[in-house]
JSON list of C-alpha atoms in Angstrom, two decimals:
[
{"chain": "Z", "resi": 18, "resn": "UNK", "atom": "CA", "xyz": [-89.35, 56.01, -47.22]},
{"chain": "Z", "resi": 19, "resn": "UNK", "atom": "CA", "xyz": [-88.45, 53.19, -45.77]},
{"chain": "Z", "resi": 20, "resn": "UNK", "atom": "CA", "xyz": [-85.40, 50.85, -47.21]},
{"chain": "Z", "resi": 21, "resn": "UNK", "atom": "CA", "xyz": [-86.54, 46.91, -47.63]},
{"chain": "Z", "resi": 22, "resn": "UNK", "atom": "CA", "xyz": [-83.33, 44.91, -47.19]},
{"chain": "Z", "resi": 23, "resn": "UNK", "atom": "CA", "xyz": [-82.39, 43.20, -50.53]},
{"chain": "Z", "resi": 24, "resn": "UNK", "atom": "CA", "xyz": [-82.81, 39.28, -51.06]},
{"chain": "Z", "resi": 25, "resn": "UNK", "atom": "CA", "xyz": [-79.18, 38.89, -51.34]},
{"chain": "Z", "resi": 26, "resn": "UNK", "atom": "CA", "xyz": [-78.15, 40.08, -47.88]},
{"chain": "Z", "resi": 27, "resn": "UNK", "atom": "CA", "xyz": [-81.28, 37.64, -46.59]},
{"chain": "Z", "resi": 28, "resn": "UNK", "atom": "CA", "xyz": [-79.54, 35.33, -48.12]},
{"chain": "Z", "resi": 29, "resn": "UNK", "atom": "CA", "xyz": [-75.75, 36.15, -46.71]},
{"chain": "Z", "resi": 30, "resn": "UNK", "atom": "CA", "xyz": [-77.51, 36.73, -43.66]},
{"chain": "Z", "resi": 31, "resn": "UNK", "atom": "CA", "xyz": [-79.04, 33.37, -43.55]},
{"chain": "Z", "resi": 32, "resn": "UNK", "atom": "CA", "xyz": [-75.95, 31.42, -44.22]},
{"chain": "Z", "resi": 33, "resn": "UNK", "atom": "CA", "xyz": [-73.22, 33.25, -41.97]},
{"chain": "Z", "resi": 34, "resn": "UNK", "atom": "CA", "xyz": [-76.23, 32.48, -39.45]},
{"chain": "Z", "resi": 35, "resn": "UNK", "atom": "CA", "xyz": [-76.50, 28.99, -40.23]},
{"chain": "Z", "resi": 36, "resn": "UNK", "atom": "CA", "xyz": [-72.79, 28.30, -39.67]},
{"chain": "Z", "resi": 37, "resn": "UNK", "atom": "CA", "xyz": [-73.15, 29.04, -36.44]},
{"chain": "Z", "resi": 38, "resn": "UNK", "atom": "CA", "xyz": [-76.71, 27.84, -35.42]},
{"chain": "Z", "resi": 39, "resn": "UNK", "atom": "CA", "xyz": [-74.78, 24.36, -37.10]},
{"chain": "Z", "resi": 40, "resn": "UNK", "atom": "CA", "xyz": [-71.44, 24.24, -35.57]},
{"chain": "Z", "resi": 41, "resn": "UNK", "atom": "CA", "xyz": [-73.33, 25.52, -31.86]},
{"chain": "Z", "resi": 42, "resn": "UNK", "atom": "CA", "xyz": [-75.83, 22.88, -33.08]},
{"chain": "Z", "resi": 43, "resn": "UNK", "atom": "CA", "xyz": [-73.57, 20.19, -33.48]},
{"chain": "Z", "resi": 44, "resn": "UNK", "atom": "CA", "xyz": [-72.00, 21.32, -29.91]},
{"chain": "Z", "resi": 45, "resn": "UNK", "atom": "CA", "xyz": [-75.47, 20.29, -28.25]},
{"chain": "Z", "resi": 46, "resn": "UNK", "atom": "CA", "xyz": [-75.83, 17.59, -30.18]},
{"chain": "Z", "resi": 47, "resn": "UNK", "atom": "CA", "xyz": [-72.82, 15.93, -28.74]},
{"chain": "Z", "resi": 48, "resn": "UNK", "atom": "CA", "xyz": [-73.08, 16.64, -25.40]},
{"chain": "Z", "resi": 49, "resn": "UNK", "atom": "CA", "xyz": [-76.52, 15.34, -24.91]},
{"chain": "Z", "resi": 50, "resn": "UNK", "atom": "CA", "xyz": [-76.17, 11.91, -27.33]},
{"chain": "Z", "resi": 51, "resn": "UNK", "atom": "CA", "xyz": [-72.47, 11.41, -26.77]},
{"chain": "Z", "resi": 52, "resn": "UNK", "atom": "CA", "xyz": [-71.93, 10.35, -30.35]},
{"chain": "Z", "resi": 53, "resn": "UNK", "atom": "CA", "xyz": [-70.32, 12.73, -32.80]},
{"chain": "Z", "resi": 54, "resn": "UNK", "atom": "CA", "xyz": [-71.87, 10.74, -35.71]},
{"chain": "Z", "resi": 55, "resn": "UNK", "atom": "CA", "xyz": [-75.18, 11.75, -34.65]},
{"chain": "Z", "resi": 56, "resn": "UNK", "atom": "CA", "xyz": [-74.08, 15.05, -34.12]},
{"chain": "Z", "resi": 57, "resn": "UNK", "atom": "CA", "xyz": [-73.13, 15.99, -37.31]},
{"chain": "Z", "resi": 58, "resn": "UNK", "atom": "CA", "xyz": [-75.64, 14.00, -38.60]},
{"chain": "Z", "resi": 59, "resn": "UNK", "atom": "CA", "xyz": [-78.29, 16.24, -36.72]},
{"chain": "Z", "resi": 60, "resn": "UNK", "atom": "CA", "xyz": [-76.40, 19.22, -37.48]},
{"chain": "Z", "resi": 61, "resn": "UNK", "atom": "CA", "xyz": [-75.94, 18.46, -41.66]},
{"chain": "Z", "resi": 62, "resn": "UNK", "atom": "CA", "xyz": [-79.55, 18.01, -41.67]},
{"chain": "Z", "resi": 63, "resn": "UNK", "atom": "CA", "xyz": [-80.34, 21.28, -40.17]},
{"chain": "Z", "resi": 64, "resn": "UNK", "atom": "CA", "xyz": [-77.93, 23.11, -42.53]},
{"chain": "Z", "resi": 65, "resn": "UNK", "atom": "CA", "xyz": [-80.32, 22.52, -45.27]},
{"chain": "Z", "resi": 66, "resn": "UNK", "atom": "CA", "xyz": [-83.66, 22.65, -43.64]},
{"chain": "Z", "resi": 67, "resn": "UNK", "atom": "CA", "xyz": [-82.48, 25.73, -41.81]},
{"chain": "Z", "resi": 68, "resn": "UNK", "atom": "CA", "xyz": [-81.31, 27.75, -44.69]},
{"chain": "Z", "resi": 69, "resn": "UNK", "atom": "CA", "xyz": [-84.74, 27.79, -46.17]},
{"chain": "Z", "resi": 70, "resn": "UNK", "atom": "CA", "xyz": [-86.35, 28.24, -43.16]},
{"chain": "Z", "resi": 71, "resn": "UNK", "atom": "CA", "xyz": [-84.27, 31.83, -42.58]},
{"chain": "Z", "resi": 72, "resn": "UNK", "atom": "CA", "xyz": [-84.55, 32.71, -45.59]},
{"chain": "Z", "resi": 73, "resn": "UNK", "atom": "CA", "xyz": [-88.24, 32.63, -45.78]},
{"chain": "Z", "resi": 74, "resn": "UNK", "atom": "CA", "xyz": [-88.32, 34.11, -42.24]},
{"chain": "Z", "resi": 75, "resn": "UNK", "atom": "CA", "xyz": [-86.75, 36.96, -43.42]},
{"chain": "Z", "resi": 76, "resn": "UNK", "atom": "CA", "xyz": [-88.37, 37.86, -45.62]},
{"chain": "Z", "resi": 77, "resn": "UNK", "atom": "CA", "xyz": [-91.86, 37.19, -44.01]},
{"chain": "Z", "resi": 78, "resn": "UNK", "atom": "CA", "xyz": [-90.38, 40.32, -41.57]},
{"chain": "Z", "resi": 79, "resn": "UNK", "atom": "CA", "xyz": [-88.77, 42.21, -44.24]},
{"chain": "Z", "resi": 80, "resn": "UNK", "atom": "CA", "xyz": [-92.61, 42.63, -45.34]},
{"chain": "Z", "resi": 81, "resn": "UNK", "atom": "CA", "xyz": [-93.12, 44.45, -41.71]},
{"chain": "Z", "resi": 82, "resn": "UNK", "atom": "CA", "xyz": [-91.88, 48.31, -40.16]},
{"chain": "Z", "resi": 83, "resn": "UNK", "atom": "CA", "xyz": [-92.81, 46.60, -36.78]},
{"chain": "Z", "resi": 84, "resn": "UNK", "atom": "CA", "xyz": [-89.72, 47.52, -34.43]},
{"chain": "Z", "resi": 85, "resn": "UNK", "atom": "CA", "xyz": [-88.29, 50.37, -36.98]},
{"chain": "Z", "resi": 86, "resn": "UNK", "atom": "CA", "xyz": [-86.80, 53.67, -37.22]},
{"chain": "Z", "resi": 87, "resn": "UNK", "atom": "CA", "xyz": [-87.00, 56.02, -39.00]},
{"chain": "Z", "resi": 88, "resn": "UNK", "atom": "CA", "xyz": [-83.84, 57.90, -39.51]},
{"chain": "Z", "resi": 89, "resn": "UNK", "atom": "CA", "xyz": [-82.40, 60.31, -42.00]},
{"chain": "Z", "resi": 90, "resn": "UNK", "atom": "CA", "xyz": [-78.70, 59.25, -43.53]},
{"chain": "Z", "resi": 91, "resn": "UNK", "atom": "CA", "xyz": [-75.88, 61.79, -43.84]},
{"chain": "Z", "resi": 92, "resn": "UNK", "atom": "CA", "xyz": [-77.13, 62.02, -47.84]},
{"chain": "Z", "resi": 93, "resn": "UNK", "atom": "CA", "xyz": [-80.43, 63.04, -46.49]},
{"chain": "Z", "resi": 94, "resn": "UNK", "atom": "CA", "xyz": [-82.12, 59.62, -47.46]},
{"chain": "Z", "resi": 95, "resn": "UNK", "atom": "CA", "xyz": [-84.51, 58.44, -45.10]},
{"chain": "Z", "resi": 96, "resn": "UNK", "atom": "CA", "xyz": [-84.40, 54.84, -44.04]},
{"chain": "Z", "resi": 97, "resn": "UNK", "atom": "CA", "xyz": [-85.88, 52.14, -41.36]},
{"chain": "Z", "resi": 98, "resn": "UNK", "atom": "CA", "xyz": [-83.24, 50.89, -39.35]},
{"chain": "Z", "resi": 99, "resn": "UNK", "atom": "CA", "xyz": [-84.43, 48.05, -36.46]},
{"chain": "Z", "resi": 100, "resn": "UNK", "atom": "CA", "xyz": [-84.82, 49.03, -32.89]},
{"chain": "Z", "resi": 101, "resn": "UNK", "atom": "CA", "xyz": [-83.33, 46.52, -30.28]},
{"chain": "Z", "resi": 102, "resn": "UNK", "atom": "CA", "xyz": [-86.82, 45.39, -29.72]},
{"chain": "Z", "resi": 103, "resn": "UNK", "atom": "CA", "xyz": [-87.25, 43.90, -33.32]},
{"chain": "Z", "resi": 104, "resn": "UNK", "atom": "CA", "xyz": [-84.27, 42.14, -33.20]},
{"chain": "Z", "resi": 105, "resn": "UNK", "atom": "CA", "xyz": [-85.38, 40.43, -29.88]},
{"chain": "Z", "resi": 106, "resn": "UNK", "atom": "CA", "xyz": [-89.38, 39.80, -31.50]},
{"chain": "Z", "resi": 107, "resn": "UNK", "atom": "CA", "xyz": [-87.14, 38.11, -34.91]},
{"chain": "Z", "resi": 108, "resn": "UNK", "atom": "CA", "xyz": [-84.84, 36.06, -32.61]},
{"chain": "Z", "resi": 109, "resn": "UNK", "atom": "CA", "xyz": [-88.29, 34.85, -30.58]},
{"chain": "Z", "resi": 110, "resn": "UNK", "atom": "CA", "xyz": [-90.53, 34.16, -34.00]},
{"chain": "Z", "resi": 111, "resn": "UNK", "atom": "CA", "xyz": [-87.35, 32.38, -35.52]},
{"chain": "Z", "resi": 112, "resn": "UNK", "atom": "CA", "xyz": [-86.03, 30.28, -32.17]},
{"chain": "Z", "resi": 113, "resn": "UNK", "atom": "CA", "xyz": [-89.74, 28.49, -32.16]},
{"chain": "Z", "resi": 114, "resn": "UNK", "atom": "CA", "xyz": [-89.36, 27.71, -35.49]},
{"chain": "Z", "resi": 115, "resn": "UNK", "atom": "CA", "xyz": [-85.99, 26.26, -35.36]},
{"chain": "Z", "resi": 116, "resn": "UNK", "atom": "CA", "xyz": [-86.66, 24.84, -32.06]},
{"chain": "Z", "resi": 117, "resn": "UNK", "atom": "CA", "xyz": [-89.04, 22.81, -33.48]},
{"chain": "Z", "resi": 118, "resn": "UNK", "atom": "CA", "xyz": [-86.86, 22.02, -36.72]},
{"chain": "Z", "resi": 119, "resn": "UNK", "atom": "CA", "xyz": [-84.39, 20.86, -34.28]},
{"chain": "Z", "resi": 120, "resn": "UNK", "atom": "CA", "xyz": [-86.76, 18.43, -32.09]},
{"chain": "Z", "resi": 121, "resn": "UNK", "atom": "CA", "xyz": [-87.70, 16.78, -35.32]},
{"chain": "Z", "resi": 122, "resn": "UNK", "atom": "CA", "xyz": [-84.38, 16.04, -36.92]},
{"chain": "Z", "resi": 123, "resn": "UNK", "atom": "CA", "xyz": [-83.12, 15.08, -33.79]},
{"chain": "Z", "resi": 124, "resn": "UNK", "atom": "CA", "xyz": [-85.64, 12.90, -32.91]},
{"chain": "Z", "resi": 125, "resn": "UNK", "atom": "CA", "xyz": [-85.01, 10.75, -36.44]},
{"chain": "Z", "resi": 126, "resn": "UNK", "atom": "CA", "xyz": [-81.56, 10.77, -36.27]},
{"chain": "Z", "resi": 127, "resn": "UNK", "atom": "CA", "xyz": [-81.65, 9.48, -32.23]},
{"chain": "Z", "resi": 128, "resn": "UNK", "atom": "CA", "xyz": [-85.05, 7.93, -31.91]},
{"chain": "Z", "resi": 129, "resn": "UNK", "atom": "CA", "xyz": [-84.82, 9.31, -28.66]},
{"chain": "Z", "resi": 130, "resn": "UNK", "atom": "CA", "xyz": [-87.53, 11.64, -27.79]},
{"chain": "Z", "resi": 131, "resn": "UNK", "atom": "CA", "xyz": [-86.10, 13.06, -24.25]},
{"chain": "Z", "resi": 132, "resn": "UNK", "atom": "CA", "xyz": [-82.71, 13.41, -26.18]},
{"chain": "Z", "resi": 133, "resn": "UNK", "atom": "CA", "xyz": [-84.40, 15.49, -29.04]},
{"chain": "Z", "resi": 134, "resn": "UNK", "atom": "CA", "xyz": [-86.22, 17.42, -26.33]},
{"chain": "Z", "resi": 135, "resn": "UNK", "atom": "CA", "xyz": [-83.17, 17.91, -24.26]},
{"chain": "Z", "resi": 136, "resn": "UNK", "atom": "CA", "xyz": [-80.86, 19.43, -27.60]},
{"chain": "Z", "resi": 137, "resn": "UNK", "atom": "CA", "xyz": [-83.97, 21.37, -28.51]},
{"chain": "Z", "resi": 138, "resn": "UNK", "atom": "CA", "xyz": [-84.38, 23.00, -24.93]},
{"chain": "Z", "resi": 139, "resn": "UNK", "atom": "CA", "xyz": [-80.78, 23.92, -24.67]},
{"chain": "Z", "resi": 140, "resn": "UNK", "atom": "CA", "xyz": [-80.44, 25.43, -27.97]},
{"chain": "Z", "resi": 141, "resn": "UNK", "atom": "CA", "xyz": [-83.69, 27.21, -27.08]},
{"chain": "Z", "resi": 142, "resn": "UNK", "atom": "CA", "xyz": [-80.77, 29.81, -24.90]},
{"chain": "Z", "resi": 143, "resn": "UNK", "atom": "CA", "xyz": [-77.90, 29.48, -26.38]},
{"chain": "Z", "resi": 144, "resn": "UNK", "atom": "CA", "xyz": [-79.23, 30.38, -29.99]},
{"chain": "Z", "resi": 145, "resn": "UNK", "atom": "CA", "xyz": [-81.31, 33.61, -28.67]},
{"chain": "Z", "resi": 146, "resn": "UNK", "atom": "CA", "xyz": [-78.40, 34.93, -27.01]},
{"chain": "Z", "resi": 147, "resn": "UNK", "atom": "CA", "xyz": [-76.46, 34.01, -30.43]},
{"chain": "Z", "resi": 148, "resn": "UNK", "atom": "CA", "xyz": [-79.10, 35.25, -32.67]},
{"chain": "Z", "resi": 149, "resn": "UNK", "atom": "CA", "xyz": [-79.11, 38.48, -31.12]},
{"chain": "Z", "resi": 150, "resn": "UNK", "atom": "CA", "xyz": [-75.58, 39.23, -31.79]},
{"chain": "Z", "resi": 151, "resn": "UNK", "atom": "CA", "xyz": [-76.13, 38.22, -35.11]},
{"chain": "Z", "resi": 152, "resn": "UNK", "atom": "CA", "xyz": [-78.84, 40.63, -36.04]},
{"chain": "Z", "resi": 153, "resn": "UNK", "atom": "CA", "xyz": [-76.74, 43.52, -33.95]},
{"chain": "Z", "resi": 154, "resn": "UNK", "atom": "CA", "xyz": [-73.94, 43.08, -35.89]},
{"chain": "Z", "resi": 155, "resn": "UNK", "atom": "CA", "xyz": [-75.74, 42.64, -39.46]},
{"chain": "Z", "resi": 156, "resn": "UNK", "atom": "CA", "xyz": [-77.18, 45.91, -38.80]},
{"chain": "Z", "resi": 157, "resn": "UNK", "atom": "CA", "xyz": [-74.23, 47.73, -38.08]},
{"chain": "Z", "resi": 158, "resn": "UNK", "atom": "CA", "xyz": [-72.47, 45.75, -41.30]},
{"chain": "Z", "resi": 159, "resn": "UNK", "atom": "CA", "xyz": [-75.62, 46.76, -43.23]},
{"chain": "Z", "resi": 160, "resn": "UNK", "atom": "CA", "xyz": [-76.18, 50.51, -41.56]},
{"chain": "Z", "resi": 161, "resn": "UNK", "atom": "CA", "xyz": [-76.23, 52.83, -44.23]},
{"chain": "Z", "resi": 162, "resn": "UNK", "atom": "CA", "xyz": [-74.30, 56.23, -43.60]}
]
């Protein structure tokens, strides 16, 4: 049987993510506008809208086995654990959605849409690469033995 991760580790998941999609956020924000104000401005914004967003995405892939294994725990329960591969398909589905997130709140906070373009692009790498280590190291805090 496969195991369906709990809404509370979504939940943890979704916020240790969000501090650091924020604060690398924030980062990108700066560099590209040159004003911390906006920065933070465009990074407070996303805090909130990003929460929800990650929460809701996943869950929409908690309803999936796409990208599992199956494999048997030393108690003899079986369980789904996620192959590398699912972990890169979740970073993908979730970088175009906060990709876009980003572009918008960006855009109102600037009124700039080549700066909002720019921050979105850039965060386009540096949160896969991120996002990946986050899921990789969830699973291993979440593995069950």
């Amino acid at each position: 049987m496969f195991s369906i991760e709990s809404r509370k580790i979504s939940l943890i998941k979704g916020v240790t993510w969000r501090l650091v999609g924020t604060l690398d956020t924030v980062f990108i924000s700066w560099f590209f506008t040159g004003d911390i104000t906006k920065a933070f401005k465009i990074g407070g914004i996303e805090l909130i809208t990003k929460i929800v967003l990650y929460y809701l995405h996943e869950r929409a892939w908690n309803l999936t086995k796409k990208g599992k294994k199956e494999i048997i725990t030393d108690s003899g329960k079986k369980i789904a654990e996620d192959k590398h591969s699912r972990s890169v398909l979740k970073g993908i589905s979730w970088r175009v959605i906060g990709t876009f997130d980003t572009m918008v709140i960006a855009f109102f906070v600037t009124g700039n849409y080549s700066r909002a373009l720019e921050i979105g692009i850039t965060e386009v790498f540096t949160k896969m690469f991120l996002f990946y280590l986050h899921e990789r190291i969830w699973l291993k805090i979440t593995r069950v033995k």
